[in-house]
Amino acid sequence: MTTPTRREQILATAAALFARRGFHGVAVTDIGAACGISGPALYKHFASKDALLAELLVGISEELLRVGLERVEAADSPRAALDALVDWHLSFALDHRDLIVVQDRDWSSLPDEAREQVRSLQRAYVDVWADRLRELDPDLDLEAARATAHAAFGLLNSTPHSALLPDAAMRELLHGMALRGFGVA
Amino acid sequence: MTTPTRREQILATAAALFARRGFHGVAVTDIGAACGISGPALYKHFASKDALLAELLVGISEELLRVGLERVEAADSPRAALDALVDWHLSFALDHRDLIVVQDRDWSSLPDEAREQVRSLQRAYVDVWADRLRELDPDLDLEAARATAHAAFGLLNSTPHSALLPDAAMRELLHGMALRGFGVA
DNA sequence: GGCCCAGGTTAGTGGTCGTTCACCTCCCGC
DNA sequence: GCGGGAGGTGAACGACCACTAACCTGGGCC
């Protein structure tokens, strides 16, 4: 709740602009202008425009995985773990709509190293979900469980794109759809 | 099954490239090269790079809506209509992975007129789904039905991104998830 | 045979964008 | 008070890219 640093301000405004117009559709001049500074001042805070994107996407991938693991840890059944994961993912998606949009649109614009980092974090996160699904149904094979998790992300991540309902209603609707989709409702 | 015209070849090649690297990440030279011609020859077939994108996206929006309506017409219950819609959407997504990816990534790069056209076609398509959902549950309000349809698209459209299972298995998995999500399984 | 035009070609142009450079200015520690 | 670094500025540069211009070519048609 402290006043955000310039660096954080840049990250937030960049996320908003990237979400609306795409990484390549936003010039560094635009980001600067939206922060009240102009153009090349960004380079006092980030090595490059790519590095800015990388920090956004690596950051959210780490947070999704880290908190996801915490929630699973705190749950006392596979069923409860899945419920907690859906709840967590939905909270994140509702609180960081911009980042969700940027993540699955501009992932391919990342420099190689960051792209690999995000990829492996995402794979780990998918497997947190997939393992819970397989605990619940031991006959489910690993690839099918991963595909199921992926489908759930697609479902939950639809919320930043549609935005048709108040957050609470959207949360309840998507939570129910996801759990019923898993067959655990 | 006739040999594709140069025009169709360009459309298909462009779709593949756009899907992999994004609209702004592909140069007209790249598209030409991938077709065995080079650079500005494209302008003998399309007015601009934007127009090429527009033709891709307007085309798929029209086809999704048109066939969607046909399938609903042929169904004899709301339940059967939803089943047919899921089946149709899944067939389309599996057959046109590239276009699905391009549609929800590069929609914002469309010129104004085409963007409005796609938007209104998509809204109509969403409402085809939403109306069926409300026939099934008359207490569901319109915005919630639309959000539900939107979520289903997110779920079904995850398949081009994940591609973890053979088509038949993926189809079965997602079909089941969608219908259970609707609460009609 | 001669016209023509659909569909290529290469060279060039204007604009945009990421990034660098040289410079300025305020504030903070000694 | 004064030196220096953090953070800002505008100008310039080099790359890239969509698009245009001018030109070539070969096959169908009268």
Short mmCIF file of C-alpha atoms (C1' of nucleotides) in Angstrom, two decimals:
data_model
loop_
_atom_site.label_atom_id
_atom_site.label_comp_id
_atom_site.label_asym_id
_atom_site.label_seq_id
_atom_site.Cartn_x
_atom_site.Cartn_y
_atom_site.Cartn_z
CA MET A 1 0.00 0.00 0.00
CA THR A 2 3.07 2.26 -0.06
CA THR A 3 3.18 4.60 -3.04
CA PRO A 4 4.40 2.55 -6.00
CA THR A 5 7.89 3.13 -7.28
CA ARG A 6 8.37 4.43 -10.79
CA ARG A 7 9.52 0.96 -11.76
CA GLU A 8 6.26 -0.61 -10.56
CA GLN A 9 4.28 2.13 -12.21
CA ILE A 10 5.94 1.34 -15.52
CA LEU A 11 5.22 -2.36 -15.14
CA ALA A 12 1.56 -1.73 -14.41
CA THR A 13 0.98 0.73 -17.23
CA ALA A 14 2.88 -1.44 -19.68
CA ALA A 15 0.69 -4.39 -18.73
CA ALA A 16 -2.43 -2.35 -19.36
CA LEU A 17 -1.21 -1.11 -22.73
CA PHE A 18 0.06 -4.51 -23.85
CA ALA A 19 -3.28 -6.04 -22.92
CA ARG A 20 -5.18 -3.56 -25.02
CA ARG A 21 -3.01 -3.29 -28.11
CA GLY A 22 -0.51 -6.15 -27.96
CA PHE A 23 3.21 -6.05 -27.28
CA HIS A 24 4.13 -5.04 -30.82
CA GLY A 25 1.29 -2.56 -30.95
CA VAL A 26 2.72 -0.46 -28.14
CA ALA A 27 5.76 1.79 -28.58
CA VAL A 28 8.10 2.61 -25.73
CA THR A 29 7.10 6.21 -26.27
CA ASP A 30 3.50 5.24 -25.47
CA ILE A 31 4.49 3.53 -22.25
CA GLY A 32 6.56 6.51 -21.22
CA ALA A 33 3.80 8.97 -22.05
CA ALA A 34 1.28 7.00 -20.00
CA CYS A 35 3.67 7.27 -17.04
CA GLY A 36 4.16 11.00 -17.41
CA ILE A 37 7.73 10.58 -18.56
CA SER A 38 8.73 10.28 -22.11
CA GLY A 39 10.32 7.64 -24.29
CA PRO A 40 13.84 6.60 -23.54
CA ALA A 41 13.55 7.26 -19.81
CA LEU A 42 12.38 3.65 -19.59
CA TYR A 43 15.93 2.53 -20.16
CA LYS A 44 16.91 3.88 -16.77
CA HIS A 45 14.70 1.14 -15.29
CA PHE A 46 14.75 -1.73 -17.79
CA ALA A 47 17.40 -3.01 -20.12
CA SER A 48 14.99 -3.26 -23.05
CA LYS A 49 11.35 -3.44 -24.00
CA ASP A 50 11.74 -7.22 -24.14
CA ALA A 51 13.09 -7.29 -20.60
CA LEU A 52 10.02 -5.43 -19.42
CA LEU A 53 7.74 -8.05 -20.96
CA ALA A 54 9.90 -10.81 -19.52
CA GLU A 55 9.63 -9.42 -16.02
CA LEU A 56 5.84 -9.26 -16.30
CA LEU A 57 5.42 -12.80 -17.57
CA VAL A 58 8.05 -14.54 -15.48
CA GLY A 59 6.64 -12.79 -12.44
CA ILE A 60 3.10 -14.02 -12.90
CA SER A 61 4.20 -17.53 -13.81
CA GLU A 62 6.18 -17.74 -10.59
CA GLU A 63 3.34 -16.41 -8.51
CA LEU A 64 0.75 -18.74 -10.01
CA LEU A 65 2.97 -21.74 -9.30
CA ARG A 66 4.11 -20.66 -5.84
CA VAL A 67 0.69 -19.88 -4.43
CA GLY A 68 -0.80 -22.85 -6.27
CA LEU A 69 1.57 -25.14 -4.38
CA GLU A 70 0.71 -23.42 -1.08
CA ARG A 71 -2.99 -23.92 -1.63
CA VAL A 72 -2.51 -27.58 -2.46
CA GLU A 73 -0.35 -28.05 0.61
CA ALA A 74 -3.06 -26.56 2.82
CA ALA A 75 -5.79 -28.80 1.40
CA ASP A 76 -6.60 -32.13 3.01
CA SER A 77 -8.02 -33.98 0.02
CA PRO A 78 -7.58 -34.00 -3.75
CA ARG A 79 -11.10 -32.68 -4.03
CA ALA A 80 -10.34 -29.80 -1.68
CA ALA A 81 -7.05 -29.16 -3.46
CA LEU A 82 -8.79 -28.77 -6.82
CA ASP A 83 -11.36 -26.51 -5.26
CA ALA A 84 -8.58 -24.36 -3.80
CA LEU A 85 -6.72 -24.28 -7.12
CA VAL A 86 -9.78 -23.12 -9.01
CA ASP A 87 -10.39 -20.50 -6.36
CA TRP A 88 -6.81 -19.27 -6.50
CA HIS A 89 -6.62 -19.15 -10.26
CA LEU A 90 -9.89 -17.28 -10.45
CA SER A 91 -8.75 -14.74 -7.88
CA PHE A 92 -5.59 -14.18 -9.82
CA ALA A 93 -7.36 -13.87 -13.16
CA LEU A 94 -9.87 -11.40 -11.77
CA ASP A 95 -7.19 -9.31 -10.08
CA HIS A 96 -4.76 -9.32 -12.99
CA ARG A 97 -6.87 -9.32 -16.11
CA ASP A 98 -4.24 -7.44 -18.05
CA LEU A 99 -1.52 -9.93 -17.27
CA ILE A 100 -3.70 -12.90 -18.18
CA VAL A 101 -4.39 -11.37 -21.56
CA VAL A 102 -0.76 -10.51 -22.18
CA GLN A 103 0.43 -13.91 -21.09
CA ASP A 104 -1.41 -15.90 -23.65
CA ARG A 105 -1.15 -13.37 -26.43
CA ASP A 106 2.43 -12.15 -26.24
CA TRP A 107 4.21 -15.16 -24.84
CA SER A 108 5.79 -15.73 -28.23
CA SER A 109 7.39 -12.28 -28.21
CA LEU A 110 9.57 -13.16 -25.23
CA PRO A 111 13.32 -13.44 -25.70
CA ASP A 112 14.45 -17.06 -25.80
CA GLU A 113 15.68 -17.44 -22.25
CA ALA A 114 12.63 -15.91 -20.62
CA ARG A 115 10.35 -17.89 -22.89
CA GLU A 116 11.90 -21.14 -21.74
CA GLN A 117 11.65 -20.02 -18.13
CA VAL A 118 7.95 -19.22 -18.48
CA ARG A 119 7.36 -22.46 -20.32
CA SER A 120 8.85 -24.57 -17.60
CA LEU A 121 7.05 -22.68 -14.83
CA GLN A 122 3.78 -23.14 -16.68
CA ARG A 123 4.45 -26.82 -17.17
CA ALA A 124 5.07 -27.21 -13.46
CA TYR A 125 1.83 -25.36 -12.72
CA VAL A 126 -0.12 -27.54 -15.14
CA ASP A 127 1.28 -30.60 -13.42
CA VAL A 128 0.17 -29.37 -10.00
CA TRP A 129 -3.37 -29.51 -11.37
CA ALA A 130 -2.83 -32.70 -13.34
CA ASP A 131 -1.49 -34.59 -10.31
CA ARG A 132 -4.54 -33.66 -8.25
CA LEU A 133 -6.82 -34.85 -11.05
CA ARG A 134 -4.99 -38.17 -11.15
CA GLU A 135 -5.23 -38.63 -7.41
CA LEU A 136 -8.94 -38.26 -7.80
CA ASP A 137 -9.13 -40.64 -10.77
CA PRO A 138 -6.14 -43.00 -10.90
CA ASP A 139 -7.24 -44.30 -14.31
CA LEU A 140 -6.68 -40.91 -15.91
CA ASP A 141 -3.47 -40.87 -17.87
CA LEU A 142 -0.98 -38.07 -17.50
CA GLU A 143 -1.47 -36.41 -20.88
CA ALA A 144 -5.24 -36.46 -20.52
CA ALA A 145 -4.92 -34.89 -17.07
CA ARG A 146 -2.68 -32.17 -18.49
CA ALA A 147 -5.12 -31.50 -21.32
CA THR A 148 -7.91 -31.25 -18.75
CA ALA A 149 -5.96 -28.72 -16.73
CA HIS A 150 -5.20 -26.77 -19.86
CA ALA A 151 -8.88 -26.70 -20.75
CA ALA A 152 -9.71 -25.44 -17.29
CA PHE A 153 -7.25 -22.58 -17.71
CA GLY A 154 -8.91 -21.68 -20.98
CA LEU A 155 -12.26 -21.65 -19.24
CA LEU A 156 -11.11 -19.60 -16.25
CA ASN A 157 -9.01 -17.25 -18.34
CA SER A 158 -12.05 -16.33 -20.41
CA THR A 159 -13.09 -13.88 -17.73
CA PRO A 160 -10.74 -11.01 -18.69
CA HIS A 161 -12.02 -11.25 -22.25
CA SER A 162 -15.73 -11.38 -21.55
CA ALA A 163 -16.22 -9.27 -18.41
CA LEU A 164 -19.98 -9.52 -18.61
CA LEU A 165 -20.78 -10.01 -14.95
CA PRO A 166 -19.70 -8.48 -11.65
CA ASP A 167 -16.66 -10.23 -10.22
CA ALA A 168 -18.51 -12.17 -7.55
CA ALA A 169 -21.05 -13.55 -10.00
CA MET A 170 -18.37 -14.40 -12.54
CA ARG A 171 -16.35 -16.13 -9.87
CA GLU A 172 -19.25 -18.29 -8.80
CA LEU A 173 -20.25 -19.14 -12.36
CA LEU A 174 -16.78 -20.17 -13.51
CA HIS A 175 -15.95 -21.99 -10.31
CA GLY A 176 -19.00 -24.15 -10.78
CA MET A 177 -18.36 -24.80 -14.44
CA ALA A 178 -14.78 -25.84 -13.79
CA LEU A 179 -15.58 -28.25 -10.99
CA ARG A 180 -18.48 -29.78 -12.87
CA GLY A 181 -16.22 -30.08 -15.88
CA PHE A 182 -13.79 -32.05 -13.74
CA GLY A 183 -16.68 -34.24 -12.63
CA VAL A 184 -16.17 -33.37 -8.95
CA ALA A 185 -19.29 -31.35 -8.36
CA MET B 1 -10.16 -30.92 -53.42
CA THR B 2 -9.13 -29.05 -56.56
CA THR B 3 -5.64 -27.62 -56.46
CA PRO B 4 -5.80 -24.45 -54.38
CA THR B 5 -5.50 -21.12 -56.10
CA ARG B 6 -2.57 -18.86 -55.30
CA ARG B 7 -4.98 -16.70 -53.34
CA GLU B 8 -6.05 -19.58 -51.13
CA GLN B 9 -2.46 -20.64 -50.73
CA ILE B 10 -1.56 -17.20 -49.45
CA LEU B 11 -4.45 -17.22 -47.00
CA ALA B 12 -3.47 -20.59 -45.59
CA THR B 13 0.21 -19.75 -45.36
CA ALA B 14 -0.49 -16.41 -43.73
CA ALA B 15 -2.76 -18.07 -41.17
CA ALA B 16 0.00 -20.50 -40.22
CA LEU B 17 2.60 -17.76 -39.89
CA PHE B 18 0.30 -15.41 -37.97
CA ALA B 19 -0.55 -18.22 -35.57
CA ARG B 20 3.08 -18.91 -34.84
CA ARG B 21 4.52 -15.41 -34.61
CA GLY B 22 1.59 -13.01 -34.43
CA PHE B 23 0.32 -10.59 -37.05
CA HIS B 24 2.91 -7.93 -36.32
CA GLY B 25 5.66 -10.53 -36.07
CA VAL B 26 5.26 -11.58 -39.70
CA ALA B 27 6.46 -9.44 -42.59
CA VAL B 28 4.80 -9.55 -46.00
CA THR B 29 8.15 -10.74 -47.31
CA ASP B 30 7.87 -13.78 -45.02
CA ILE B 31 4.42 -14.64 -46.30
CA GLY B 32 5.57 -14.31 -49.89
CA ALA B 33 8.68 -16.39 -49.30
CA ALA B 34 6.62 -19.18 -47.71
CA CYS B 35 4.48 -19.22 -50.87
CA GLY B 36 7.44 -19.40 -53.23
CA ILE B 37 6.86 -15.86 -54.45
CA SER B 38 8.44 -12.83 -52.97
CA GLY B 39 7.24 -9.79 -51.10
CA PRO B 40 5.06 -7.32 -52.92
CA ALA B 41 3.51 -9.95 -55.18
CA LEU B 42 0.91 -10.26 -52.45
CA TYR B 43 -0.56 -6.96 -53.54
CA LYS B 44 -1.73 -8.56 -56.77
CA HIS B 45 -4.14 -10.59 -54.62
CA PHE B 46 -4.89 -8.46 -51.56
CA ALA B 47 -5.23 -4.74 -51.08
CA SER B 48 -3.10 -4.73 -47.95
CA LYS B 49 -1.73 -6.90 -45.18
CA ASP B 50 -4.66 -5.75 -43.05
CA ALA B 51 -7.12 -6.86 -45.70
CA LEU B 52 -5.57 -10.31 -45.66
CA LEU B 53 -6.09 -10.58 -41.91
CA ALA B 54 -9.61 -9.25 -42.27
CA GLU B 55 -10.52 -11.88 -44.83
CA LEU B 56 -9.25 -14.63 -42.54
CA LEU B 57 -11.12 -13.45 -39.48
CA VAL B 58 -14.36 -12.34 -41.09
CA GLY B 59 -14.42 -15.65 -42.94
CA ILE B 60 -14.19 -17.82 -39.88
CA SER B 61 -16.63 -15.69 -37.91
CA GLU B 62 -19.17 -16.09 -40.69
CA GLU B 63 -18.65 -19.82 -40.95
CA LEU B 64 -18.90 -20.39 -37.19
CA LEU B 65 -22.19 -18.51 -37.07
CA ARG B 66 -23.68 -19.95 -40.25
CA VAL B 67 -23.03 -23.60 -39.47
CA GLY B 68 -23.84 -23.01 -35.82
CA LEU B 69 -27.31 -21.87 -36.85
CA GLU B 70 -27.71 -24.87 -39.15
CA ARG B 71 -26.83 -27.27 -36.38
CA VAL B 72 -29.28 -25.68 -34.00
CA GLU B 73 -32.00 -25.79 -36.65
CA ALA B 74 -31.45 -29.50 -37.15
CA ALA B 75 -31.65 -30.28 -33.43
CA ASP B 76 -34.96 -31.18 -31.83
CA SER B 77 -34.28 -30.07 -28.27
CA PRO B 78 -32.19 -27.46 -26.49
CA ARG B 79 -30.12 -30.27 -25.05
CA ALA B 80 -29.46 -31.70 -28.52
CA ALA B 81 -28.75 -28.22 -29.87
CA LEU B 82 -26.05 -27.60 -27.28
CA ASP B 83 -24.57 -30.98 -27.98
CA ALA B 84 -24.47 -30.18 -31.69
CA LEU B 85 -22.95 -26.74 -31.05
CA VAL B 86 -20.17 -28.21 -28.94
CA ASP B 87 -19.53 -30.82 -31.59
CA TRP B 88 -19.42 -28.24 -34.36
CA HIS B 89 -17.18 -25.82 -32.50
CA LEU B 90 -14.81 -28.61 -31.62
CA SER B 91 -14.64 -29.81 -35.21
CA PHE B 92 -13.88 -26.32 -36.35
CA ALA B 93 -11.22 -25.71 -33.70
CA LEU B 94 -9.49 -29.00 -34.47
CA ASP B 95 -9.57 -28.39 -38.23
CA HIS B 96 -8.50 -24.75 -38.08
CA ARG B 97 -6.13 -24.49 -35.14
CA ASP B 98 -4.23 -21.67 -36.78
CA LEU B 99 -7.30 -19.53 -37.29
CA ILE B 100 -8.49 -20.05 -33.73
CA VAL B 101 -5.15 -18.85 -32.43
CA VAL B 102 -5.07 -15.86 -34.76
CA GLN B 103 -8.64 -14.92 -33.98
CA ASP B 104 -8.18 -14.36 -30.31
CA ARG B 105 -4.68 -12.98 -30.52
CA ASP B 106 -4.78 -10.60 -33.46
CA TRP B 107 -8.37 -9.50 -33.43
CA SER B 108 -7.24 -6.09 -32.22
CA SER B 109 -5.02 -5.57 -35.26
CA LEU B 110 -8.00 -5.53 -37.60
CA PRO B 111 -8.92 -2.31 -39.38
CA ASP B 112 -11.93 -0.65 -37.79
CA GLU B 113 -14.61 -1.78 -40.19
CA ALA B 114 -13.58 -5.42 -40.19
CA ARG B 115 -13.20 -5.40 -36.43
CA GLU B 116 -16.76 -4.22 -36.00
CA GLN B 117 -17.94 -6.85 -38.46
CA VAL B 118 -16.17 -9.64 -36.58
CA ARG B 119 -17.41 -8.31 -33.28
CA SER B 120 -21.01 -8.39 -34.36
CA LEU B 121 -20.73 -11.84 -35.92
CA GLN B 122 -19.15 -13.13 -32.73
CA ARG B 123 -21.86 -11.56 -30.63
CA ALA B 124 -24.49 -13.25 -32.74
CA TYR B 125 -22.68 -16.56 -32.37
CA VAL B 126 -22.45 -16.16 -28.60
CA ASP B 127 -26.16 -15.50 -28.51
CA VAL B 128 -26.93 -18.68 -30.43
CA TRP B 129 -25.34 -20.53 -27.54
CA ALA B 130 -26.78 -18.27 -24.86
CA ASP B 131 -30.35 -18.67 -26.15
CA ARG B 132 -30.06 -22.46 -26.03
CA LEU B 133 -28.76 -22.29 -22.46
CA ARG B 134 -31.74 -20.14 -21.47
CA GLU B 135 -34.21 -22.48 -23.09
CA LEU B 136 -32.75 -25.17 -20.92
CA ASP B 137 -32.81 -23.04 -17.77
CA PRO B 138 -35.30 -20.17 -18.04
CA ASP B 139 -34.04 -18.69 -14.76
CA LEU B 140 -30.62 -18.00 -16.26
CA ASP B 141 -30.27 -14.33 -17.11
CA LEU B 142 -28.94 -13.23 -20.46
CA GLU B 143 -25.57 -11.89 -19.35
CA ALA B 144 -24.85 -15.00 -17.32
CA ALA B 145 -25.74 -17.16 -20.31
CA ARG B 146 -23.39 -15.16 -22.48
CA ALA B 147 -20.60 -15.47 -19.94
CA THR B 148 -21.21 -19.21 -19.84
CA ALA B 149 -20.93 -19.44 -23.61
CA HIS B 150 -17.78 -17.36 -23.54
CA ALA B 151 -16.28 -19.67 -20.95
CA ALA B 152 -17.13 -22.67 -23.11
CA PHE B 153 -15.31 -21.11 -26.05
CA GLY B 154 -12.27 -20.60 -23.85
CA LEU B 155 -12.42 -24.23 -22.85
CA LEU B 156 -12.88 -25.58 -26.36
CA ASN B 157 -10.37 -23.18 -27.89
CA SER B 158 -7.69 -24.46 -25.57
CA THR B 159 -7.10 -27.37 -27.90
CA PRO B 160 -4.95 -25.56 -30.48
CA HIS B 161 -2.70 -24.36 -27.66
CA SER B 162 -2.27 -27.61 -25.81
CA ALA B 163 -2.35 -30.33 -28.49
CA LEU B 164 -1.48 -33.04 -26.01
CA LEU B 165 -3.81 -35.78 -27.21
CA PRO B 166 -4.83 -37.25 -30.55
CA ASP B 167 -7.79 -35.42 -32.03
CA ALA B 168 -10.37 -38.07 -31.23
CA ALA B 169 -9.35 -38.26 -27.58
CA MET B 170 -9.19 -34.48 -27.27
CA ARG B 171 -12.61 -34.18 -28.84
CA GLU B 172 -14.16 -36.62 -26.40
CA LEU B 173 -12.48 -35.05 -23.39
CA LEU B 174 -13.47 -31.47 -24.18
CA HIS B 175 -16.96 -32.40 -25.29
CA GLY B 176 -17.57 -34.04 -21.95
CA MET B 177 -16.09 -31.18 -19.95
CA ALA B 178 -18.19 -28.61 -21.78
CA LEU B 179 -21.48 -30.41 -21.36
CA ARG B 180 -20.82 -31.22 -17.71
CA GLY B 181 -19.87 -27.57 -17.24
CA PHE B 182 -23.27 -26.61 -18.64
CA GLY B 183 -24.86 -29.06 -16.23
CA VAL B 184 -26.48 -31.05 -19.02
CA ALA B 185 -24.48 -34.26 -18.76
"C1'" DG C 1 1.00 -12.98 -85.16
"C1'" DG C 2 -0.10 -9.53 -82.16
"C1'" DC C 3 -2.42 -7.73 -78.14
"C1'" DC C 4 -3.16 -7.90 -73.36
"C1'" DC C 5 -3.38 -8.68 -68.92
"C1'" DA C 6 -2.71 -11.58 -64.82
"C1'" DG C 7 0.86 -12.20 -62.07
"C1'" DG C 8 5.47 -11.88 -61.34
"C1'" DT C 9 10.13 -9.07 -60.51
"C1'" DT C 10 13.53 -5.50 -58.18
"C1'" DA C 11 14.43 -0.98 -56.49
"C1'" DG C 12 12.97 2.70 -53.87
"C1'" DT C 13 10.31 5.54 -50.33
"C1'" DG C 14 8.32 7.15 -46.16
"C1'" DG C 15 7.38 6.16 -41.69
"C1'" DT C 16 7.88 3.91 -37.32
"C1'" DC C 17 10.30 2.07 -33.67
"C1'" DG C 18 13.91 0.41 -30.39
"C1'" DT C 19 17.90 1.97 -28.72
"C1'" DT C 20 21.96 5.02 -27.86
"C1'" DC C 21 24.15 9.47 -26.89
"C1'" DA C 22 25.19 13.70 -24.79
"C1'" DC C 23 23.50 16.53 -21.83
"C1'" DC C 24 20.90 18.53 -17.84
"C1'" DT C 25 19.14 18.78 -12.91
"C1'" DC C 26 17.95 17.92 -8.55
"C1'" DC C 27 18.76 15.73 -4.10
"C1'" DC C 28 21.52 13.43 -0.67
"C1'" DG C 29 25.74 12.31 2.15
"C1'" DC C 30 29.93 13.97 3.72
"C1'" DG D 1 28.72 23.64 -0.14
"C1'" DC D 2 29.83 20.46 -3.10
"C1'" DG D 3 30.46 16.04 -5.76
"C1'" DG D 4 28.00 12.49 -7.73
"C1'" DG D 5 24.66 9.48 -9.03
"C1'" DA D 6 19.72 8.62 -10.05
"C1'" DG D 7 16.56 9.81 -13.23
"C1'" DG D 8 15.07 12.80 -16.69
"C1'" DT D 9 15.51 15.25 -21.59
"C1'" DG D 10 15.62 15.72 -26.94
"C1'" DA D 11 18.16 14.53 -30.97
"C1'" DA D 12 20.01 11.21 -33.87
"C1'" DC D 13 20.73 6.52 -35.79
"C1'" DG D 14 19.94 2.22 -37.88
"C1'" DA D 15 16.86 -1.42 -38.83
"C1'" DC D 16 12.74 -2.89 -40.47
"C1'" DC D 17 8.57 -2.86 -42.88
"C1'" DA D 18 4.25 -1.86 -45.62
"C1'" DC D 19 3.54 -0.25 -49.76
"C1'" DT D 20 4.41 1.92 -54.56
"C1'" DA D 21 6.53 2.34 -59.05
"C1'" DA D 22 8.36 0.77 -63.15
"C1'" DC D 23 9.23 -2.95 -65.57
"C1'" DC D 24 9.13 -7.82 -67.43
"C1'" DT D 25 6.86 -12.20 -69.20
"C1'" DG D 26 4.20 -15.80 -70.94
"C1'" DG D 27 -0.10 -17.87 -72.18
"C1'" DG D 28 -5.09 -17.23 -74.02
"C1'" DC D 29 -7.90 -15.08 -77.66
"C1'" DC D 30 -9.30 -12.88 -81.96
#
